[in-house]
CSV table of C-alpha atoms in Angstrom, one decimal:
chain,number,residue,atom,x,y,z
A,1,MET,CA,5.0,26.9,-2.8
A,2,ALA,CA,5.6,23.2,-2.3
A,3,SER,CA,6.3,21.1,-5.4
A,4,THR,CA,5.0,17.7,-6.2
A,5,ASP,CA,7.5,14.9,-6.0
A,6,SER,CA,7.4,11.2,-6.4
A,7,TRP,CA,9.4,8.0,-5.8
A,8,THR,CA,9.2,4.5,-7.3
A,9,HIS,CA,10.1,1.1,-6.0
A,10,GLU,CA,10.1,-2.4,-7.3
A,11,ILE,CA,9.9,-5.7,-5.3
A,12,GLU,CA,10.4,-9.1,-6.8
A,13,SER,CA,8.4,-12.1,-5.5
A,14,PRO,CA,8.2,-15.8,-6.3
A,15,VAL,CA,4.4,-15.6,-5.9
A,16,ALA,CA,2.1,-15.2,-8.9
A,17,ALA,CA,0.9,-11.7,-9.6
A,18,ALA,CA,-2.8,-12.2,-9.2
A,19,ARG,CA,-2.4,-13.9,-5.7
A,20,LEU,CA,0.0,-11.3,-4.5
A,21,PHE,CA,-2.2,-8.4,-5.7
A,22,ARG,CA,-5.3,-9.9,-4.0
A,23,ALA,CA,-3.5,-10.6,-0.7
A,24,GLY,CA,-1.1,-7.6,-0.5
A,25,VAL,CA,-3.4,-5.0,-2.0
A,26,MET,CA,-7.1,-5.8,-2.1
A,27,ASP,CA,-7.3,-7.8,1.1
A,28,TRP,CA,-4.5,-6.2,3.0
A,29,HIS,CA,-6.9,-4.6,5.5
A,30,THR,CA,-7.9,-8.2,6.5
A,31,LEU,CA,-4.4,-9.7,6.5
A,32,ALA,CA,-2.3,-6.8,8.0
A,33,PRO,CA,-3.5,-7.1,11.6
A,34,LYS,CA,-2.8,-10.9,11.4
A,35,LEU,CA,0.5,-10.7,9.7
A,36,ALA,CA,1.9,-7.5,11.1
A,37,PRO,CA,0.2,-7.0,14.5
A,38,HIS,CA,3.3,-5.1,15.8
A,39,ILE,CA,2.5,-2.4,13.2
A,40,VAL,CA,-1.2,-2.6,12.3
A,41,ALA,CA,-3.5,-2.8,15.3
A,42,SER,CA,-6.6,-3.1,13.2
A,43,ALA,CA,-8.0,-2.3,9.8
A,44,HIS,CA,-11.4,-2.1,8.2
A,45,PRO,CA,-13.5,-0.8,5.3
A,46,VAL,CA,-15.1,2.6,6.1
A,47,GLU,CA,-17.1,3.1,2.9
A,48,GLY,CA,-17.9,0.9,-0.1
A,49,GLU,CA,-17.4,-2.7,-1.0
A,50,GLY,CA,-13.9,-2.6,-2.3
A,51,GLY,CA,-14.6,-0.9,-5.6
A,52,ILE,CA,-13.7,2.6,-6.9
A,53,GLY,CA,-14.5,5.2,-4.2
A,54,SER,CA,-14.2,2.7,-1.4
A,55,VAL,CA,-12.4,3.9,1.7
A,56,ARG,CA,-10.5,1.7,4.2
A,57,GLN,CA,-8.8,2.7,7.5
A,58,PHE,CA,-5.6,1.3,9.0
A,59,ASN,CA,-5.0,1.8,12.8
A,60,PHE,CA,-1.4,1.6,13.8
A,61,THR,CA,0.5,0.7,16.9
A,62,SER,CA,3.1,3.0,18.5
A,63,ALA,CA,5.6,1.6,16.0
A,64,MET,CA,4.3,4.1,13.5
A,65,PRO,CA,4.7,7.9,13.7
A,66,PHE,CA,0.9,8.3,13.2
A,67,SER,CA,-2.0,6.5,14.6
A,68,LEU,CA,-4.2,6.0,11.5
A,69,MET,CA,-4.4,6.2,7.8
A,70,LYS,CA,-7.4,6.3,5.5
A,71,GLU,CA,-7.1,5.7,1.8
A,72,ARG,CA,-9.7,6.0,-1.0
A,73,LEU,CA,-9.5,3.6,-4.0
A,74,GLU,CA,-9.4,5.8,-7.1
A,75,PHE,CA,-8.8,3.2,-9.8
A,76,ILE,CA,-8.7,-0.6,-10.0
A,77,ASP,CA,-8.2,-3.1,-12.7
A,78,ALA,CA,-8.1,-6.5,-10.9
A,79,ASP,CA,-7.4,-8.4,-14.2
A,80,LYS,CA,-4.2,-6.3,-14.7
A,81,CYS,CA,-3.4,-6.3,-10.9
A,82,GLU,CA,-3.3,-2.5,-10.8
A,83,CYS,CA,-4.8,0.1,-8.5
A,84,LYS,CA,-4.4,3.7,-7.5
A,85,SER,CA,-5.3,5.1,-4.1
A,86,THR,CA,-5.3,8.5,-2.4
A,87,LEU,CA,-4.4,9.2,1.2
A,88,ILE,CA,-7.4,11.1,2.6
A,89,GLU,CA,-6.7,11.2,6.4
A,90,GLY,CA,-3.8,10.5,8.8
A,91,GLY,CA,-0.5,9.3,7.5
A,92,GLY,CA,0.9,12.9,7.6
A,93,ILE,CA,-1.9,14.5,5.8
A,94,GLY,CA,-2.3,18.1,7.1
A,95,THR,CA,0.9,17.9,9.2
A,96,ALA,CA,3.6,17.3,6.6
A,97,ILE,CA,1.8,16.2,3.4
A,98,GLU,CA,-0.8,18.2,1.4
A,99,THR,CA,-1.7,15.3,-1.0
A,100,ALA,CA,-0.4,11.8,-1.6
A,101,THR,CA,-1.3,9.0,-4.1
A,102,SER,CA,0.0,5.5,-4.7
A,103,HIS,CA,-0.1,3.6,-7.9
A,104,ILE,CA,0.5,-0.1,-7.5
A,105,LYS,CA,0.9,-2.6,-10.3
A,106,VAL,CA,1.8,-6.3,-9.8
A,107,GLU,CA,3.2,-7.7,-13.0
A,108,PRO,CA,3.9,-11.3,-13.9
A,109,ALA,CA,7.6,-12.2,-14.1
A,110,ALA,CA,9.2,-14.8,-16.5
A,111,ASN,CA,9.9,-17.2,-13.6
A,112,GLY,CA,6.2,-17.5,-12.7
A,113,GLY,CA,6.5,-15.0,-9.9
A,114,SER,CA,5.9,-11.3,-10.0
A,115,VAL,CA,7.3,-7.8,-9.7
A,116,VAL,CA,5.5,-5.2,-7.6
A,117,LYS,CA,5.9,-1.7,-9.0
A,118,VAL,CA,4.9,1.2,-6.8
A,119,GLU,CA,4.9,4.9,-7.6
A,120,SER,CA,4.0,7.3,-4.9
A,121,THR,CA,3.3,10.9,-5.7
A,122,TYR,CA,3.1,13.5,-3.0
A,123,LYS,CA,3.0,17.3,-2.3
A,124,LEU,CA,4.5,18.5,0.9
A,125,LEU,CA,3.1,21.3,2.9
A,126,PRO,CA,5.2,24.5,2.7
A,127,GLY,CA,8.3,24.4,4.8
A,128,VAL,CA,8.4,20.6,5.1
A,129,GLU,CA,11.4,18.7,3.9
A,130,VAL,CA,11.8,15.0,3.2
A,131,ASN,CA,14.7,13.4,5.1
A,132,ASP,CA,14.7,9.6,5.4
A,133,GLU,CA,10.9,9.3,5.0
A,134,ILE,CA,11.2,8.0,1.4
A,135,THR,CA,13.6,5.2,2.5
A,136,LYS,CA,11.2,4.3,5.4
A,137,ALA,CA,8.2,4.3,3.0
A,138,LYS,CA,10.0,2.0,0.6
A,139,GLU,CA,11.0,-0.3,3.5
A,140,SER,CA,7.3,-0.3,4.7
A,141,VAL,CA,6.0,-1.2,1.2
A,142,THR,CA,8.6,-4.0,0.9
A,143,ALA,CA,7.6,-5.3,4.4
A,144,ILE,CA,3.9,-5.4,3.4
A,145,PHE,CA,4.5,-7.4,0.2
A,146,LYS,CA,7.1,-9.7,1.8
A,147,ALA,CA,4.6,-10.4,4.7
A,148,ALA,CA,1.9,-11.2,2.1
A,149,GLU,CA,4.4,-13.3,0.1
A,150,ALA,CA,5.4,-15.3,3.2
A,151,TYR,CA,1.7,-16.0,4.0
A,152,LEU,CA,1.0,-17.1,0.4
A,153,VAL,CA,4.0,-19.4,0.3
A,154,ALA,CA,3.0,-21.0,3.6
A,155,ASN,CA,-0.7,-21.2,2.4
A,156,PRO,CA,-0.5,-22.3,-1.2
A,157,ASP,CA,-4.3,-22.6,-1.5
A,158,ALA,CA,-5.0,-19.0,-0.3
A,159,TYR,CA,-6.1,-16.4,-2.8
A,160,ASN,CA,-6.2,-18.7,-5.8
């Protein structure tokens, strides 16, 4: 029987927590195809208006090992810049992963910037082993927030 495992990751940013949360989490389906077109071919809401229960889909280029990923928003507290989502299709579900959730919280830092805290919990299918996937996942999460950060630094009026 496969066990449930998790990993955590922190990313520091000079961008304020609320702006980074809105751009890098809540509106990433809009920004990703513009900021990372070499990875995200397209993205769009599938169900809902962005609240709890909403589903969004990301379609990837050949740079990724899977063609799509659908995630459902399970929890959101926009004031605290925190959300939790569940992977419901693609992204290894059914081929390597039985279940996967991500908890993201963007906290204010003393310097006026922020710290992104990510916890990912997953259950592998029987017989599947994790090799360098966790390192790749952390690199991907960092790339997402650094792309959002670069956009926000270059566009100081965006997501205020």
